[in-house]
Coordinates of C-alpha atoms in Angstrom, one line a residue:
M1 CA 120.5 126.5 109.1
D2 CA 124.1 127.5 108.5
R3 CA 127.0 126.2 110.6
N4 CA 127.4 129.4 112.6
N5 CA 123.7 129.3 113.7
I6 CA 123.9 125.6 114.5
F7 CA 126.9 126.2 116.7
K8 CA 125.2 129.2 118.4
S9 CA 122.2 126.9 119.1
I10 CA 124.4 124.4 120.8
Q11 CA 126.3 127.0 122.8
N12 CA 123.0 128.5 124.0
A13 CA 121.7 125.1 125.1
V14 CA 124.6 124.6 127.5
S15 CA 125.1 128.3 128.5
D16 CA 123.7 127.6 132.0
I17 CA 125.8 124.9 133.6
P18 CA 124.0 121.6 132.6
L19 CA 123.6 118.5 134.6
L20 CA 125.8 115.8 132.9
M21 CA 124.2 112.4 132.2
I22 CA 127.0 110.0 131.2
G23 CA 126.4 106.5 129.8
S24 CA 128.4 103.5 128.6
G25 CA 129.1 105.0 125.2
S26 CA 131.4 107.5 126.9
S27 CA 133.5 104.7 128.4
A28 CA 133.5 102.5 125.3
A29 CA 135.9 104.9 123.6
H30 CA 138.5 103.9 126.2
G31 CA 138.2 100.1 125.8
L32 CA 135.7 99.5 128.5
P33 CA 133.4 96.6 127.6
G34 CA 129.9 97.2 126.1
M35 CA 126.9 95.0 126.5
K36 CA 127.9 92.6 123.7
E37 CA 131.3 91.9 125.2
L38 CA 129.9 91.5 128.6
G39 CA 127.2 89.1 127.5
D40 CA 129.8 87.0 125.7
H41 CA 132.0 87.0 128.8
L42 CA 129.2 85.8 131.0
L43 CA 128.5 82.9 128.7
A44 CA 132.1 81.9 128.6
Q45 CA 132.6 82.0 132.4
L46 CA 129.2 80.7 133.6
N47 CA 127.9 78.3 130.9
A48 CA 129.6 75.3 132.4
K49 CA 127.9 75.9 135.8
Y50 CA 124.4 76.8 134.7
T51 CA 123.7 75.2 131.3
G52 CA 120.7 73.0 131.7
T53 CA 118.9 75.5 134.0
A54 CA 115.8 76.8 132.2
C55 CA 116.3 80.5 132.8
W56 CA 120.0 80.4 131.9
D57 CA 119.4 78.4 128.8
T58 CA 116.9 81.1 127.7
F59 CA 119.5 83.8 128.4
Q60 CA 122.1 81.8 126.4
D61 CA 119.8 81.5 123.5
N62 CA 119.0 85.2 123.6
I63 CA 122.7 86.1 123.5
K64 CA 123.4 83.7 120.7
N65 CA 120.5 85.1 118.7
G66 CA 122.1 88.5 118.7
Q67 CA 120.3 90.2 121.6
D68 CA 122.2 92.7 123.7
L69 CA 122.7 91.9 127.3
E70 CA 119.9 94.3 128.5
T71 CA 117.4 92.8 126.1
A72 CA 118.6 89.2 126.8
L73 CA 117.9 89.6 130.5
S74 CA 114.8 91.7 130.3
D75 CA 112.2 88.9 130.7
I76 CA 114.3 86.5 132.8
T77 CA 114.4 86.2 136.6
L78 CA 117.8 84.7 137.5
T79 CA 118.3 82.8 140.8
Y80 CA 120.0 84.5 143.7
E81 CA 123.2 82.4 143.0
M82 CA 123.2 83.2 139.3
L83 CA 122.7 86.9 140.0
A84 CA 125.6 87.0 142.4
D85 CA 127.8 85.2 139.8
V86 CA 126.7 87.6 137.1
K87 CA 127.7 90.5 139.4
C88 CA 131.1 89.0 140.2
E89 CA 131.9 88.2 136.5
T90 CA 130.7 91.7 135.4
W91 CA 133.0 93.2 138.0
R92 CA 136.0 91.1 137.0
L93 CA 135.8 92.0 133.3
I94 CA 135.1 95.7 133.8
S95 CA 137.7 96.0 136.6
L96 CA 140.4 94.4 134.4
K97 CA 139.8 96.9 131.6
D98 CA 139.4 99.8 134.0
I99 CA 142.8 99.2 135.7
A100 CA 144.4 98.8 132.3
L101 CA 143.0 102.3 131.4
L102 CA 144.3 103.8 134.7
K103 CA 147.8 102.5 133.9
R104 CA 147.7 104.1 130.4
I105 CA 146.6 107.4 131.9
L106 CA 149.3 107.2 134.6
F107 CA 152.0 106.7 132.0
R108 CA 150.5 109.3 129.7
Q109 CA 149.6 106.8 127.0
E110 CA 146.0 108.0 126.9
D111 CA 144.1 111.2 127.4
L112 CA 140.5 111.6 128.7
P113 CA 138.6 114.2 126.7
L114 CA 135.9 114.1 129.4
A115 CA 138.3 116.0 131.7
K116 CA 137.9 119.0 129.3
V117 CA 134.2 118.9 129.7
I118 CA 134.4 118.7 133.5
K119 CA 137.0 121.6 133.7
K120 CA 134.9 123.7 131.4
F121 CA 131.6 123.4 133.4
S122 CA 133.3 123.5 136.8
Q123 CA 135.0 126.8 136.5
A124 CA 132.0 129.2 137.0
H125 CA 130.8 130.1 140.5
P126 CA 130.0 128.1 142.6
R127 CA 132.5 125.8 140.9
K128 CA 130.1 122.9 141.2
L129 CA 129.1 120.3 138.6
D130 CA 126.5 117.5 139.0
I131 CA 127.0 114.2 137.1
I132 CA 124.8 111.2 137.0
T133 CA 126.1 108.0 135.5
T134 CA 124.9 104.4 135.0
N135 CA 128.5 103.2 134.6
Y136 CA 130.3 101.2 137.1
D137 CA 133.8 102.1 136.0
R138 CA 136.0 105.0 137.3
V139 CA 136.5 106.9 134.0
I140 CA 134.6 109.9 135.4
E141 CA 136.7 109.9 138.6
Y142 CA 139.9 109.7 136.6
A143 CA 138.7 112.6 134.5
C144 CA 137.9 114.7 137.6
D145 CA 141.4 114.1 138.8
L146 CA 142.9 115.2 135.5
A147 CA 140.7 118.3 135.5
G148 CA 141.9 119.1 139.0
F149 CA 138.5 119.0 140.7
P150 CA 137.5 117.0 143.8
V151 CA 134.8 114.5 143.4
A152 CA 132.1 113.3 145.9
T153 CA 130.5 109.9 145.3
G154 CA 128.5 109.7 148.5
F155 CA 131.2 107.7 150.4
S156 CA 133.5 109.3 153.0
G157 CA 136.8 107.9 154.4
S158 CA 140.2 107.1 153.0
Y159 CA 140.2 103.3 152.4
L160 CA 137.2 101.8 154.2
K161 CA 134.5 104.2 153.1
Q162 CA 131.0 104.5 154.4
F163 CA 128.0 106.1 152.6
S164 CA 126.8 109.5 153.7
E165 CA 124.6 111.9 151.6
G166 CA 126.4 114.7 153.4
T167 CA 129.5 114.3 151.1
F168 CA 127.6 115.8 148.2
Q169 CA 128.2 119.6 148.3
A170 CA 127.0 122.9 146.9
Q171 CA 130.3 124.3 145.8
N172 CA 133.9 123.5 144.9
I173 CA 133.0 119.9 144.0
V174 CA 131.9 117.5 141.3
N175 CA 129.0 115.6 142.7
L176 CA 129.0 112.1 141.0
M177 CA 125.9 109.9 141.5
K178 CA 126.6 106.4 140.3
V179 CA 123.0 105.1 140.3
H180 CA 123.9 101.6 139.2
G181 CA 126.8 101.1 141.6
S182 CA 130.5 101.2 141.3
L183 CA 133.6 98.9 141.0
D184 CA 134.6 100.3 144.4
V185 CA 131.5 99.4 146.3
F186 CA 130.7 96.0 147.9
R187 CA 128.2 94.2 150.1
D188 CA 129.3 91.8 152.8
S189 CA 127.6 88.7 154.2
H190 CA 125.8 90.8 156.8
N191 CA 124.3 93.0 154.1
A192 CA 126.5 96.0 155.0
V193 CA 127.8 98.2 152.2
I194 CA 131.4 99.5 152.1
S195 CA 133.5 101.2 149.5
V196 CA 137.1 99.9 149.1
P197 CA 138.9 101.7 146.3
L198 CA 140.9 100.2 143.4
Q199 CA 140.8 96.5 144.2
T200 CA 142.5 94.4 141.5
E201 CA 140.9 91.2 142.7
L202 CA 137.4 90.7 144.1
P203 CA 137.8 90.7 147.9
V204 CA 136.9 87.3 149.4
G205 CA 133.5 87.4 151.2
L206 CA 132.3 90.6 149.4
T207 CA 129.9 90.9 146.5
P208 CA 130.0 93.8 144.1
E209 CA 127.3 96.3 144.8
I210 CA 126.3 96.8 141.2
I211 CA 123.0 96.7 139.5
T212 CA 123.2 94.5 136.5
P213 CA 120.9 94.7 133.4
G214 CA 117.6 92.8 133.4
R215 CA 114.4 92.4 135.3
S216 CA 116.1 92.6 138.8
K217 CA 117.5 96.1 138.3
Y218 CA 114.1 97.8 138.7
E219 CA 113.7 96.3 142.2
A220 CA 117.4 96.7 143.1
I221 CA 117.6 100.4 142.4
L222 CA 114.8 101.1 144.9
Q223 CA 116.5 99.4 147.8
G224 CA 119.3 100.4 150.3
I225 CA 122.1 102.7 149.1
P226 CA 121.1 102.7 145.4
R227 CA 117.7 104.2 146.5
Q228 CA 119.5 106.9 148.4
V229 CA 121.8 107.7 145.5
L230 CA 118.8 107.8 143.1
S231 CA 117.0 110.1 145.5
V232 CA 119.9 112.6 145.4
A233 CA 120.0 112.2 141.7
D234 CA 116.3 113.0 141.4
S235 CA 116.8 116.1 143.5
K236 CA 119.7 117.3 141.2
I237 CA 117.6 116.6 138.1
S238 CA 114.7 118.7 139.5
Q239 CA 117.1 121.7 140.0
A240 CA 118.9 121.4 136.6
R241 CA 118.8 124.2 134.2
G242 CA 119.9 122.0 131.3
F243 CA 121.1 118.5 130.5
L244 CA 124.1 117.3 128.6
C245 CA 123.9 113.6 127.9
I246 CA 127.2 111.9 126.7
G247 CA 127.1 108.4 125.4
Y248 CA 123.8 107.8 127.2
G249 CA 121.1 105.6 125.6
F250 CA 118.0 106.3 127.6
N251 CA 117.4 102.7 128.6
D252 CA 116.8 103.2 132.4
T253 CA 113.2 104.2 133.1
Q254 CA 113.6 105.0 136.8
V255 CA 116.8 107.0 136.3
Q256 CA 115.5 109.2 133.5
E257 CA 111.9 109.6 134.5
N258 CA 112.5 113.0 136.1
I259 CA 114.6 114.1 133.1
L260 CA 111.6 113.5 130.8
T261 CA 109.5 115.6 133.2
Q262 CA 111.9 118.4 133.1
I263 CA 112.4 118.5 129.3
R264 CA 108.6 118.5 128.9
R265 CA 108.7 121.8 130.8
G266 CA 111.2 123.3 128.4
V267 CA 114.5 122.6 130.1
P268 CA 117.0 122.2 127.2
I269 CA 118.8 118.9 126.6
V270 CA 121.8 118.1 124.4
V271 CA 122.6 114.5 123.5
L272 CA 126.1 113.7 122.3
T273 CA 126.8 110.2 121.1
K274 CA 128.1 108.1 118.2
K275 CA 124.6 107.0 117.3
V276 CA 121.2 108.1 118.6
F277 CA 119.1 104.9 118.6
D278 CA 115.4 105.0 117.6
H279 CA 114.2 104.6 121.2
A280 CA 116.1 107.7 122.3
A281 CA 115.2 109.7 119.2
H282 CA 111.5 109.0 119.9
L283 CA 111.8 110.0 123.5
L284 CA 113.4 113.3 122.6
A285 CA 111.0 114.1 119.8
N286 CA 107.9 113.3 121.8
N287 CA 108.9 114.9 125.1
A288 CA 111.5 117.7 124.7
K289 CA 110.6 121.2 123.9
Q290 CA 114.2 122.2 123.3
Y291 CA 116.6 119.5 122.3
I292 CA 119.7 118.9 120.2
S293 CA 121.2 115.6 119.3
I294 CA 124.6 115.3 117.8
Q295 CA 125.7 112.0 116.2
E296 CA 128.0 110.6 113.6
G297 CA 127.0 111.3 110.1
C298 CA 126.3 108.7 107.4
K299 CA 129.4 109.7 105.4
P300 CA 132.9 109.8 106.8
N301 CA 134.0 112.9 108.7
T302 CA 130.4 114.3 108.9
T303 CA 128.1 115.0 111.8
E304 CA 124.3 114.8 111.9
I305 CA 122.8 117.4 114.2
C306 CA 119.0 117.5 115.0
I307 CA 117.7 120.7 116.5
N308 CA 114.0 120.4 117.5
K309 CA 113.2 117.8 114.7
V310 CA 115.2 119.7 112.1
V311 CA 118.1 117.6 110.9
E312 CA 121.3 119.1 109.4
T313 CA 124.5 117.3 108.3
I314 CA 127.8 119.2 108.4
D315 CA 131.4 118.4 107.6
G316 CA 133.6 117.6 110.6
T317 CA 133.7 115.2 113.5
F318 CA 131.7 117.1 116.1
W319 CA 129.9 114.1 117.7
T320 CA 133.0 113.3 119.8
I321 CA 133.8 115.0 123.0
D322 CA 136.8 116.8 121.4
G323 CA 134.6 117.9 118.5
F324 CA 131.9 119.1 120.9
M325 CA 134.4 121.1 122.9
S326 CA 135.6 122.8 119.8
I327 CA 132.1 124.2 119.5
I328 CA 131.5 125.4 123.0
D329 CA 135.0 126.3 124.2

């Protein structure tokens, strides 16, 4: 297939406004920590407290043996205290990097290519875009601001925000469903959830309302507000006419279950990432009727594009957001 036909296939796959699925790979380009950095941070901050505890020692060995954080925690049940500490330390590391990014954006030292994607797909009537993310950071919110579109996260208010599904709208909005929680959302000692934006320090008496990797996330996502957000996300997925996945690794069974159902019915899906790992490649090949994956090529300045199991390598860096936008804009 020549380059023009490849580009036309990509353009056709996203011609109906797709639902965006955004993962940690999208944020990594802006210095937000990945699983390895987060795992190393947890060991550095919590080893002194928990070394000698069987489950923590197993976790420590897994990380030192080269497992990523998701895998290292997959067969471990942390105590309630450990899990709370993991959430707090995860929040501290990601928040530090997130605020640093905000300052770079504020002083025009860094651009967010994601803003171009949001602006592109939010322009057509009814000027509405649905985004699902497993990220805690605020990169998507910053990109919405740069694109000039309001964003609904399910919380209403100015500074002390409460959750209400009614904030998600059908027009003139970017609906953002953060299914694993957010840096801005906390739970108090009475189990009440509140959103308090842009805290630079963890508020005393509050625990971050984030779902961390590991065995506990499968139970956590089906409780309280995470369950309500997932329910909204499932509804959006069922209505989607296409999917555009950016930096998403397909490691969240409950989040992506309905996506797999939809692509089995023929709803097109495009995956844009630096590397498509084997797990994701198998899911696409075995479930999707219409799929395109775009990843970095083996040689410098090349891009590998797979269209329905047919793989082509072309010159150019089209696996980045900027490169992708040059195809569809």
